[in-house]
Short mmCIF file of C-alpha atoms and ligand atoms in Angstrom, two decimals:
data_model
loop_
_atom_site.label_atom_id
_atom_site.label_comp_id
_atom_site.label_asym_id
_atom_site.label_seq_id
_atom_site.Cartn_x
_atom_site.Cartn_y
_atom_site.Cartn_z
CA MET A 185 -0.68 -16.07 -0.17
CA ALA A 186 -2.44 -18.68 -2.41
CA LEU A 187 -3.43 -17.63 -5.69
CA LYS A 188 -7.00 -17.89 -6.60
CA LEU A 189 -7.86 -17.70 -10.16
CA PHE A 190 -11.41 -17.80 -11.98
CA ASN A 191 -11.76 -21.49 -13.93
CA THR A 192 -13.81 -21.63 -16.70
CA LEU A 193 -13.83 -25.20 -16.25
CA THR A 194 -15.43 -25.43 -12.92
CA ARG A 195 -17.26 -21.71 -13.57
CA SER A 196 -15.72 -20.51 -10.40
CA ILE A 197 -13.08 -19.01 -8.50
CA GLN A 198 -10.25 -21.56 -7.31
CA GLU A 199 -7.39 -21.67 -5.91
CA PHE A 200 -4.45 -22.38 -7.92
CA ALA A 201 -2.61 -25.82 -7.25
CA PRO A 202 -0.02 -27.01 -10.12
CA LEU A 203 -0.07 -30.77 -10.62
CA ASP A 204 3.67 -31.07 -10.02
CA PRO A 205 3.94 -32.88 -7.01
CA GLN A 206 6.65 -30.37 -5.45
CA LYS A 207 4.10 -27.90 -6.18
CA LYS A 208 6.78 -25.83 -8.32
CA LYS A 209 6.77 -26.29 -11.92
CA VAL A 210 3.72 -25.19 -13.76
CA GLY A 211 2.68 -25.50 -17.39
CA MET A 212 0.80 -23.05 -19.32
CA TYR A 213 -0.11 -22.91 -22.69
CA CYS A 214 -1.57 -19.62 -24.91
CA CYS A 215 -3.29 -20.12 -27.95
CA GLY A 216 -0.75 -18.00 -30.14
CA PRO A 217 -1.86 -15.60 -33.18
CA THR A 218 -2.61 -16.52 -36.66
CA VAL A 219 -0.01 -15.03 -38.43
CA TYR A 220 -2.01 -13.74 -41.50
CA ASP A 221 -1.63 -10.19 -40.74
CA PHE A 222 -0.53 -7.52 -37.73
CA ALA A 223 -1.99 -8.14 -34.28
CA HIS A 224 -4.57 -5.67 -33.48
CA ILE A 225 -5.07 -3.98 -30.13
CA GLY A 226 -7.80 -6.44 -29.07
CA ASN A 227 -5.52 -9.31 -29.97
CA TRP A 228 -2.87 -7.56 -27.53
CA ARG A 229 -5.30 -7.23 -24.74
CA THR A 230 -5.26 -11.25 -24.63
CA PHE A 231 -1.47 -11.62 -24.98
CA VAL A 232 -0.70 -9.03 -22.32
CA PHE A 233 -3.12 -10.83 -20.25
CA ALA A 234 -1.20 -13.85 -20.67
CA ASP A 235 1.77 -12.15 -19.48
CA LEU A 236 0.32 -11.13 -16.53
CA VAL A 237 -0.86 -14.86 -15.78
CA ARG A 238 2.85 -15.94 -16.12
CA ARG A 239 4.51 -12.75 -14.30
CA THR A 240 2.13 -13.39 -11.35
CA LEU A 241 2.92 -16.95 -11.26
CA GLU A 242 6.52 -16.32 -11.37
CA PHE A 243 6.26 -13.82 -8.83
CA SER A 244 4.35 -15.96 -6.53
CA GLY A 245 7.66 -18.49 -6.76
CA TYR A 246 6.50 -20.94 -9.39
CA ASP A 247 8.79 -22.28 -12.13
CA VAL A 248 6.53 -21.45 -15.33
CA LYS A 249 6.77 -23.17 -18.78
CA HIS A 250 5.24 -20.76 -20.85
CA VAL A 251 4.32 -22.25 -24.44
CA MET A 252 2.56 -20.15 -27.07
CA ASN A 253 1.98 -21.29 -30.56
CA ILE A 254 2.12 -19.76 -34.00
CA THR A 255 -0.49 -20.65 -35.92
CA ASP A 256 0.92 -20.74 -39.16
CA VAL A 257 -1.63 -22.80 -41.42
CA GLU A 258 -5.16 -22.30 -41.46
CA ASP A 259 -8.15 -21.13 -43.58
CA LYS A 260 -7.77 -17.16 -43.44
CA ILE A 261 -3.75 -17.83 -44.11
CA ILE A 262 -4.32 -19.99 -46.81
CA LYS A 263 -6.97 -17.53 -48.57
CA ARG A 264 -4.34 -14.60 -48.37
CA VAL A 265 -1.45 -16.83 -49.54
CA ARG A 266 -3.50 -17.43 -52.59
CA GLU A 267 -4.68 -13.98 -52.91
CA GLN A 268 -1.10 -12.57 -52.71
CA LYS A 269 0.47 -15.50 -54.86
CA THR A 270 3.22 -15.83 -52.73
CA SER A 271 4.50 -18.65 -50.61
CA LEU A 272 3.49 -19.79 -47.29
CA ARG A 273 6.34 -19.42 -45.25
CA GLU A 274 7.06 -16.11 -47.05
CA PHE A 275 3.72 -14.68 -46.08
CA THR A 276 3.72 -16.15 -42.48
CA GLY A 277 7.03 -15.16 -41.64
CA LYS A 278 6.91 -11.64 -42.28
CA PHE A 279 3.67 -11.27 -39.53
CA GLU A 280 5.19 -13.78 -37.35
CA THR A 281 8.45 -11.54 -37.14
CA ALA A 282 6.18 -8.12 -36.65
CA PHE A 283 4.46 -10.07 -33.87
CA LEU A 284 7.26 -11.27 -31.81
CA ASP A 285 8.91 -7.60 -32.31
CA ASP A 286 5.56 -6.01 -30.88
CA LEU A 287 5.52 -8.53 -28.20
CA LYS A 288 8.85 -7.41 -26.96
CA VAL A 289 7.56 -3.53 -27.38
CA LEU A 290 4.81 -4.39 -24.85
CA GLY A 291 7.30 -5.57 -22.35
CA CYS A 292 5.82 -9.11 -22.62
CA ARG A 293 8.44 -11.95 -21.40
CA GLU A 294 9.17 -14.47 -24.54
CA PRO A 295 7.24 -17.79 -24.02
CA HIS A 296 9.81 -20.34 -23.54
CA VAL A 297 8.38 -22.51 -26.26
CA LYS A 298 6.95 -21.17 -29.65
CA PRO A 299 5.97 -24.13 -31.86
CA ARG A 300 4.76 -23.52 -35.52
CA ALA A 301 1.99 -25.65 -36.67
CA THR A 302 3.87 -26.22 -40.05
CA GLY A 303 6.72 -27.88 -37.61
CA HIS A 304 4.41 -30.32 -36.02
CA ILE A 305 2.83 -31.91 -39.27
CA ALA A 306 4.07 -35.47 -38.25
CA GLU A 307 2.52 -34.79 -34.46
CA ILE A 308 -0.59 -33.47 -35.73
CA ILE A 309 -0.94 -36.84 -37.79
CA ALA A 310 -0.19 -38.97 -35.43
CA LEU A 311 -2.73 -37.74 -33.08
CA ILE A 312 -5.42 -37.88 -35.92
CA GLU A 313 -4.48 -41.63 -36.09
CA LYS A 314 -5.24 -42.22 -32.33
CA LEU A 315 -8.49 -40.68 -32.74
CA VAL A 316 -9.15 -43.13 -35.72
CA VAL A 317 -8.02 -45.84 -34.27
CA ARG A 318 -10.03 -45.17 -30.84
CA GLY A 319 -13.22 -44.84 -33.08
CA VAL A 320 -13.66 -41.46 -32.58
CA ALA A 321 -12.66 -39.64 -35.89
CA TYR A 322 -13.48 -41.02 -39.30
CA GLN A 323 -12.77 -39.96 -43.01
CA ALA A 324 -15.53 -38.88 -44.78
CA ALA A 325 -16.66 -39.30 -48.38
CA ASP A 326 -14.87 -35.94 -49.34
CA GLY A 327 -11.55 -37.34 -48.10
CA SER A 328 -11.37 -35.39 -45.15
CA VAL A 329 -11.02 -36.88 -41.40
CA TYR A 330 -13.73 -35.31 -39.29
CA PHE A 331 -13.97 -35.53 -35.37
CA SER A 332 -17.10 -37.50 -34.57
CA ILE A 333 -18.99 -35.88 -31.89
CA GLY A 334 -21.70 -38.76 -31.57
CA LYS A 335 -18.92 -41.21 -30.83
CA TYR A 336 -17.15 -39.20 -28.45
CA ARG A 337 -20.34 -38.82 -26.55
CA GLY A 338 -20.94 -42.19 -26.88
CA CYS A 339 -17.86 -43.28 -25.14
CA GLY A 340 -19.30 -41.24 -22.24
CA CYS A 341 -16.92 -38.35 -22.59
CA HIS A 342 -18.52 -34.31 -22.40
CA TYR A 343 -18.66 -32.38 -24.86
CA GLY A 344 -19.29 -28.73 -23.94
CA GLN A 345 -17.32 -28.53 -20.98
CA LEU A 346 -16.30 -24.84 -21.10
CA LEU A 347 -19.86 -23.81 -22.08
CA LYS A 348 -23.48 -24.65 -22.00
CA LEU A 349 -24.14 -25.90 -25.67
CA ASN A 350 -27.75 -27.31 -26.74
CA LEU A 351 -26.33 -30.66 -27.83
CA ASP A 352 -30.03 -32.10 -28.08
CA GLU A 353 -30.68 -29.57 -30.98
CA MET A 354 -27.99 -31.01 -32.93
CA ARG A 355 -28.53 -33.07 -36.17
CA ALA A 356 -26.61 -36.19 -36.46
CA GLY A 357 -23.99 -36.36 -39.14
CA GLU A 358 -23.81 -32.80 -39.85
CA ARG A 359 -20.33 -31.95 -40.81
CA VAL A 360 -18.45 -28.36 -40.83
CA ALA A 361 -15.05 -27.99 -42.85
CA SER A 362 -14.09 -24.49 -42.12
CA ASP A 363 -11.91 -23.75 -39.02
CA GLU A 364 -14.16 -21.11 -37.90
CA TYR A 365 -18.02 -21.65 -37.25
CA GLU A 366 -20.95 -20.73 -34.98
CA LYS A 367 -22.62 -22.69 -31.72
CA GLU A 368 -25.39 -23.28 -33.77
CA SER A 369 -23.97 -25.74 -36.07
CA ILE A 370 -22.12 -27.56 -33.63
CA ALA A 371 -21.34 -30.91 -35.77
CA ASP A 372 -18.40 -33.21 -36.42
CA PHE A 373 -15.26 -30.88 -37.41
CA ALA A 374 -12.07 -31.59 -39.51
CA LEU A 375 -8.90 -32.63 -38.01
CA TRP A 376 -7.52 -33.31 -41.59
CA LYS A 377 -8.52 -31.10 -44.35
CA ALA A 378 -8.38 -33.10 -48.02
CA TYR A 379 -6.52 -31.08 -50.62
CA VAL A 380 -8.25 -29.01 -52.59
CA PRO A 381 -6.69 -26.87 -55.80
CA ASP A 382 -7.31 -23.74 -53.30
CA ASP A 383 -5.05 -24.89 -51.03
CA GLY A 384 -1.87 -24.43 -53.72
CA GLU A 385 1.21 -25.62 -52.87
CA VAL A 386 0.01 -25.81 -49.04
CA THR A 387 0.19 -29.69 -48.56
CA TRP A 388 1.41 -32.43 -46.71
CA ASP A 389 1.51 -36.40 -47.21
CA SER A 390 -0.98 -38.34 -44.89
CA PRO A 391 -2.17 -41.71 -44.62
CA TRP A 392 -5.42 -40.05 -45.82
CA GLY A 393 -3.75 -38.56 -48.81
CA LYS A 394 -2.55 -35.22 -49.13
CA GLY A 395 -3.99 -32.34 -47.36
CA ARG A 396 -3.55 -30.19 -44.38
CA PRO A 397 -4.37 -29.88 -40.73
CA GLY A 398 -7.50 -28.35 -39.27
CA TRP A 399 -6.95 -25.68 -36.78
CA HIS A 400 -7.83 -27.00 -33.45
CA ILE A 401 -5.64 -30.16 -33.76
CA GLU A 402 -2.81 -28.26 -34.23
CA CYS A 403 -3.13 -26.52 -30.72
CA SER A 404 -3.91 -30.12 -29.08
CA ALA A 405 -0.84 -31.56 -30.75
CA MET A 406 1.71 -28.94 -29.83
CA SER A 407 0.39 -28.24 -26.12
CA ILE A 408 0.68 -32.28 -25.82
CA LYS A 409 4.09 -32.07 -27.30
CA ALA A 410 5.25 -29.31 -25.09
CA LEU A 411 3.88 -30.07 -21.58
CA GLY A 412 2.54 -33.61 -21.52
CA GLU A 413 -1.17 -35.02 -22.01
CA THR A 414 -2.57 -32.95 -18.89
CA PHE A 415 -1.22 -29.89 -18.07
CA ASP A 416 -1.53 -27.01 -15.58
CA LEU A 417 -3.02 -24.07 -17.56
CA HIS A 418 -4.46 -23.22 -20.82
CA LEU A 419 -5.30 -19.45 -21.85
CA GLY A 420 -6.90 -17.51 -25.06
CA GLY A 421 -9.60 -14.83 -25.54
CA GLU A 422 -13.20 -15.51 -24.80
CA ASP A 423 -13.98 -15.84 -28.39
CA LEU A 424 -11.76 -19.06 -28.11
CA LYS A 425 -13.80 -21.20 -25.72
CA PHE A 426 -16.15 -22.19 -28.60
CA PRO A 427 -15.29 -24.25 -30.90
CA HIS A 428 -11.21 -24.17 -30.66
CA HIS A 429 -10.87 -24.84 -27.12
CA GLU A 430 -14.14 -27.10 -26.81
CA ASP A 431 -12.51 -29.02 -29.81
CA GLU A 432 -9.08 -28.67 -28.43
CA ILE A 433 -10.60 -30.83 -25.02
CA ALA A 434 -12.60 -33.55 -27.15
CA GLN A 435 -9.40 -34.17 -29.55
CA SER A 436 -7.31 -34.29 -26.59
CA GLU A 437 -9.14 -36.23 -24.10
CA GLY A 438 -10.52 -38.53 -27.06
CA ALA A 439 -6.92 -39.58 -27.95
CA THR A 440 -5.34 -39.79 -24.58
CA GLY A 441 -8.39 -40.67 -22.11
CA LYS A 442 -6.98 -38.15 -19.66
CA PRO A 443 -7.90 -34.98 -18.62
CA PHE A 444 -6.34 -32.13 -20.66
CA VAL A 445 -6.38 -29.05 -18.82
CA LYS A 446 -6.46 -28.66 -15.23
CA HIS A 447 -7.53 -24.88 -15.35
CA TRP A 448 -8.59 -22.80 -18.07
CA LEU A 449 -8.44 -18.93 -18.29
CA HIS A 450 -10.36 -16.52 -20.57
CA GLY A 451 -9.78 -12.99 -21.27
CA ALA A 452 -12.97 -11.10 -22.10
CA HIS A 453 -12.73 -8.82 -25.40
CA LEU A 454 -11.62 -5.19 -26.04
CA LEU A 455 -13.99 -2.27 -27.20
CA VAL A 456 -12.77 0.48 -29.17
CA GLU A 457 -14.68 3.51 -28.10
CA GLY A 458 -17.07 1.35 -27.11
CA LYS A 459 -17.91 -0.78 -30.54
CA LYS A 460 -16.44 -3.76 -32.07
CA MET A 461 -13.32 -3.06 -33.79
CA SER A 462 -13.58 -2.95 -37.71
CA LYS A 463 -11.50 -1.36 -40.62
CA SER A 464 -14.96 0.50 -41.76
CA LEU A 465 -15.48 1.90 -38.58
CA GLY A 466 -12.04 3.33 -38.61
CA ASN A 467 -11.45 2.47 -34.98
CA PHE A 468 -9.00 -0.53 -35.69
CA PHE A 469 -5.69 -0.10 -34.45
CA THR A 470 -2.30 -2.39 -34.29
CA LEU A 471 0.36 -1.73 -31.99
CA ARG A 472 2.33 0.07 -34.86
CA ASP A 473 -0.92 2.52 -35.83
CA LEU A 474 -0.79 3.93 -32.05
CA GLN A 475 3.26 3.99 -32.17
CA ALA A 476 2.61 6.48 -34.99
CA LYS A 477 0.42 8.61 -32.95
CA GLY A 478 3.09 9.30 -30.54
CA PHE A 479 2.27 6.58 -28.19
CA THR A 480 5.13 4.10 -26.80
CA GLY A 481 4.55 0.24 -25.93
CA ARG A 482 4.46 0.69 -21.88
CA GLU A 483 1.66 3.22 -22.32
CA VAL A 484 -0.41 0.87 -24.10
CA ARG A 485 0.82 -2.05 -21.81
CA TYR A 486 -0.12 0.15 -19.04
CA LEU A 487 -3.61 1.12 -20.36
CA LEU A 488 -4.56 -2.51 -21.07
CA LEU A 489 -3.28 -3.76 -17.56
CA THR A 490 -5.54 -1.25 -16.00
CA ALA A 491 -8.68 -3.43 -16.37
CA HIS A 492 -9.82 -6.96 -15.04
CA TYR A 493 -9.19 -9.89 -17.38
CA ARG A 494 -12.98 -10.80 -17.12
CA GLU A 495 -14.60 -7.49 -17.83
CA THR A 496 -14.95 -6.16 -21.18
CA PHE A 497 -12.49 -3.30 -21.57
CA ASN A 498 -13.09 -0.12 -23.35
CA PHE A 499 -10.30 1.42 -25.12
CA THR A 500 -10.00 4.81 -25.92
CA LEU A 501 -6.96 7.36 -27.27
CA GLU A 502 -8.15 9.45 -24.01
CA GLY A 503 -7.15 6.41 -22.00
CA LEU A 504 -4.14 6.26 -23.42
CA HIS A 505 -3.34 10.01 -22.65
CA GLY A 506 -4.30 9.10 -19.30
CA ALA A 507 -1.71 6.52 -19.10
CA LYS A 508 0.67 8.46 -20.23
CA THR A 509 -0.07 10.91 -16.99
CA ALA A 510 -0.31 7.97 -14.42
CA LEU A 511 3.10 6.98 -15.87
CA SER A 512 4.77 10.03 -15.51
CA ARG A 513 3.61 10.08 -11.90
CA ILE A 514 5.37 6.72 -11.31
CA ASP A 515 8.31 7.92 -13.20
CA GLU A 516 9.00 11.10 -11.73
CA CYS A 517 8.61 9.24 -7.92
CA VAL A 518 11.02 6.54 -8.77
CA GLY A 519 13.38 9.08 -10.49
CA LYS A 520 13.04 11.23 -7.15
CA LEU A 521 13.89 7.97 -5.09
CA ARG A 522 16.86 6.85 -7.25
CA ASP A 523 18.50 10.36 -6.54
CA ILE A 524 17.98 9.83 -3.03
CA ALA A 525 18.72 6.48 -2.69
CA GLY A 526 22.30 6.66 -5.02
CA ASN A 527 23.86 3.46 -4.56
CA ALA A 528 22.52 2.64 -1.45
CA THR A 529 20.76 -1.01 -1.41
CA ALA A 530 17.95 -2.44 0.54
CA ALA A 531 15.19 -4.92 1.44
CA PRO A 532 11.78 -4.12 -0.26
CA ASP A 533 9.49 -2.17 1.77
CA SER A 534 7.18 -4.81 2.94
CA ASN A 535 4.05 -2.64 2.82
CA LEU A 536 3.79 -1.96 -0.85
CA VAL A 537 4.75 -5.87 -1.73
CA GLN A 538 1.97 -7.08 0.65
CA GLN A 539 -0.98 -5.17 -0.66
CA PHE A 540 -0.09 -5.46 -4.33
CA SER A 541 0.68 -9.42 -3.80
CA ALA A 542 -2.83 -9.66 -2.03
CA ALA A 543 -4.49 -8.07 -4.82
CA LEU A 544 -3.08 -9.92 -7.36
CA ALA A 545 -3.75 -13.18 -5.50
CA ASP A 546 -7.16 -12.37 -5.61
CA ASP A 547 -7.99 -13.16 -9.24
CA LEU A 548 -5.50 -10.73 -10.60
CA ASN A 549 -7.55 -7.91 -9.10
CA VAL A 550 -5.34 -4.91 -11.08
CA SER A 551 -7.54 -2.49 -10.13
CA ALA A 552 -6.60 -3.22 -6.39
CA ALA A 553 -2.77 -3.27 -7.67
CA TRP A 554 -2.90 -0.12 -9.36
CA ALA A 555 -4.56 1.33 -6.22
CA SER A 556 -1.54 0.43 -3.66
CA VAL A 557 0.58 1.67 -6.11
CA PHE A 558 -0.55 5.12 -6.65
CA GLU A 559 -1.30 4.91 -2.74
CA TRP A 560 2.32 4.46 -2.06
CA VAL A 561 3.52 7.21 -4.75
CA ARG A 562 1.76 9.88 -2.99
CA GLU A 563 3.07 8.99 0.18
CA THR A 564 6.13 8.35 -1.02
CA ASN A 565 5.97 11.88 -2.53
CA LYS A 566 4.56 13.27 0.60
CA CYS A 567 8.23 11.90 2.39
CA ILE A 568 10.39 13.37 -0.24
CA ALA A 569 8.35 16.91 -0.05
CA ASP A 570 8.92 16.74 3.93
CA ASN A 571 12.29 15.78 3.53
CA THR A 572 11.64 12.69 6.00
CA LEU A 573 12.96 9.90 3.43
CA SER A 574 16.24 8.45 4.60
CA ILE A 575 18.40 7.25 2.11
CA PRO A 576 17.96 3.49 3.27
CA ALA A 577 14.31 4.17 3.21
CA ALA A 578 14.26 5.37 -0.43
CA ALA A 579 16.49 2.57 -1.35
CA SER A 580 13.92 0.23 0.21
CA ALA A 581 10.90 1.40 -1.32
CA LEU A 582 12.93 1.41 -4.75
CA ALA A 583 13.51 -2.39 -4.06
CA ALA A 584 9.66 -2.84 -3.62
CA TRP A 585 8.77 -0.84 -6.68
CA GLU A 586 11.25 -3.18 -8.51
CA LYS A 587 9.50 -6.23 -7.15
CA VAL A 588 6.16 -5.10 -8.18
CA ASP A 589 7.19 -3.96 -11.49
CA SER A 590 8.55 -7.55 -11.93
CA VAL A 591 4.70 -7.86 -12.49
CA LEU A 592 3.46 -5.06 -14.00
CA GLY A 593 6.60 -4.59 -16.37
CA VAL A 594 5.94 -1.14 -17.54
CA GLY A 595 9.83 -0.31 -16.22
CA VAL A 596 10.55 3.16 -15.56
CA LYS A 597 11.31 5.86 -18.47
CA THR A 598 14.69 5.60 -19.49
CA GLU A 599 16.11 9.15 -19.85
CA ALA A 600 15.96 10.40 -23.62
CA GLU A 601 19.51 10.62 -24.92
CA VAL A 602 20.41 14.62 -24.30
CA PRO A 603 21.46 16.23 -27.75
CA ALA A 604 24.60 17.95 -27.86
CA GLU A 605 22.85 21.57 -28.35
CA ILE A 606 20.81 20.99 -25.46
CA SER A 607 23.69 19.96 -23.16
CA ALA A 608 25.84 22.94 -24.53
CA LEU A 609 22.77 25.16 -23.28
CA ALA A 610 22.77 23.61 -20.28
CA GLU A 611 26.47 24.00 -19.56
CA ALA A 612 26.05 27.93 -20.96
CA ARG A 613 23.23 28.46 -18.08
CA MET A 614 25.76 26.98 -15.34
CA ALA A 615 28.61 29.45 -16.35
CA ALA A 616 25.40 32.03 -16.49
CA LYS A 617 24.90 31.14 -13.11
CA LYS A 618 28.29 30.48 -11.70
CA SER A 619 29.08 34.23 -12.70
CA LYS A 620 25.93 35.60 -10.95
CA ASP A 621 24.30 36.46 -14.82
CA PHE A 622 21.02 35.27 -13.53
CA GLN A 623 18.62 36.90 -16.57
CA ARG A 624 20.80 35.02 -18.99
CA ALA A 625 20.43 31.66 -17.19
CA ASP A 626 16.57 32.22 -16.93
CA ALA A 627 16.79 32.92 -20.85
CA ILE A 628 18.78 29.66 -21.14
CA ARG A 629 16.01 28.16 -19.17
CA GLU A 630 13.34 29.41 -21.63
CA GLU A 631 15.11 28.48 -24.90
CA LEU A 632 15.29 24.98 -23.53
CA LYS A 633 11.95 24.77 -22.62
CA ALA A 634 10.70 25.90 -26.18
CA LYS A 635 13.18 22.98 -27.68
CA GLY A 636 11.20 20.50 -25.28
CA TRP A 637 13.68 20.18 -22.36
CA VAL A 638 13.34 21.23 -18.80
CA ILE A 639 16.32 21.91 -16.36
CA GLU A 640 16.15 20.73 -13.09
CA ASP A 641 18.65 21.72 -10.01
CA THR A 642 19.18 18.75 -7.79
CA PRO A 643 21.37 18.22 -4.68
CA LYS A 644 23.82 16.43 -7.38
CA GLY A 645 23.76 18.91 -10.31
CA ILE A 646 21.43 19.59 -12.58
CA LYS A 647 19.40 17.06 -14.51
CA LEU A 648 17.76 17.59 -18.16
CA LYS A 649 14.23 16.27 -18.91
CA LYS A 650 12.63 16.05 -22.12
CA ILE A 651 9.03 17.37 -21.65
P1 LIG B 879 -5.81 -14.38 -33.76
O1 LIG B 879 -4.69 -14.46 -33.72
O2 LIG B 879 -7.15 -14.20 -34.50
O3 LIG B 879 -5.83 -16.32 -33.55
O4 LIG B 879 -6.26 -14.29 -32.15
C1 LIG B 879 -5.19 -14.04 -30.98
C2 LIG B 879 -6.13 -14.22 -29.58
O5 LIG B 879 -6.61 -12.59 -29.80
C3 LIG B 879 -6.93 -14.89 -29.21
O6 LIG B 879 -6.59 -15.71 -28.01
C4 LIG B 879 -8.07 -14.21 -29.58
O7 LIG B 879 -9.22 -14.53 -28.40
C5 LIG B 879 -7.56 -12.79 -28.99
N1 LIG B 879 -8.84 -11.73 -29.49
C6 LIG B 879 -9.20 -11.77 -30.59
N2 LIG B 879 -9.96 -10.16 -30.77
C7 LIG B 879 -9.80 -10.09 -29.39
C8 LIG B 879 -10.68 -8.72 -28.83
N3 LIG B 879 -11.30 -7.76 -29.62
N4 LIG B 879 -10.08 -8.70 -27.83
C9 LIG B 879 -9.28 -9.38 -26.92
N5 LIG B 879 -9.08 -10.36 -27.24
C10 LIG B 879 -9.02 -10.70 -28.60
ZN1 LIG B 880 -5.06 -22.95 -29.69
#
């Protein structure tokens, strides 16, 4: 089934078709983290969304090259390095490691290429040089090099491809040096920032003197290097449409004269308890904060994957409790299927797989995808309860779950390791049952429950589960 996705560039849902003439290889770039702090749950929504896109493409048979940069030099980073009197690498390294660890906890597939901006200064300089040669960039009196929106538009190029910008209200010659700016100040933006004492030791030599790159040019240089001058997919959170992505398009197309990206995908923002996340409101969560509250990565992933990527999502702790319950329904069903199937294998049951793929192909309709999973859980449980599920049917159902989980990535809860004391109690209960001392067996069952374990008698023996 053809995969359809909303393209921000055309503001419409389009059939996805890779640039590769063999229609097999797909190049995908997702703007990565700015490593100046731990990523928050809003950032994670965007990265889990990128993982869903990648997994869906792989599920559809494409060979994806997934690139995610690490922004390890920009204004906010420099400010913190200065305040904390540390070195750039020491500061960013800590948050980069934490980010990559959290990415794993959330079950995201690791991007194939993870370029750091500081590792691409030569490519960044070369790209700026091209823009200067083409006459769309200039060095200003402050020593910095800026992108000229006027010159770019003068060449017939289109600035404002991702969203409507009121360019006629723009004042000619206005410039903006900071990496982040508002729509009201559409202006020439910095490609290379001339050294100022506040930059401390964060500086590189360039044809325009000492300085450092602007944030936007970093992504153009790294994506072109990894994926070529024109590639298939570019992703990010919706806040990046302007100025970041608009500037990426201008820099890339301004330098190469070729279309930069065929398909732009943007994820909507996450709110917490209906409000924008902020430290002062006390609703600011990192993944680590949620883990400290006893939630797992797969529960957070599940919750983030329940909403459509183009809809604002309201994150609540109650929702996370709901995620726990929903996942335990799946775990229980899959656990029973494993017991019945044993070592048997079979081709995946096509019913679930077909419904699930149709939902995803429809612009990643995750609500319909989850609905197909829970309908399958309900029907499977019914067959198990009626004792009508054969061993091959159980194996086929399991194979179908594994196939859909290659996209969902929530897996199945691994059984917690059983402590020796609990196993000893379980054995004592077995012995009590054998000697028909049912009172003692029941007492041990209660004791186990008090210690947080339930014991189940299955045809294959006893099973211990953590409550
Ligand atoms: P940053 O580390 O600030 O560069 O952001 C990393 C990614 O998180 C970007 O794609 C942002 O668009 C995205 N992002 C930031 N805040 C939110 C939010 N509240 N909800 C969803 N995505 C967000
Ligand atoms: Zn970027």
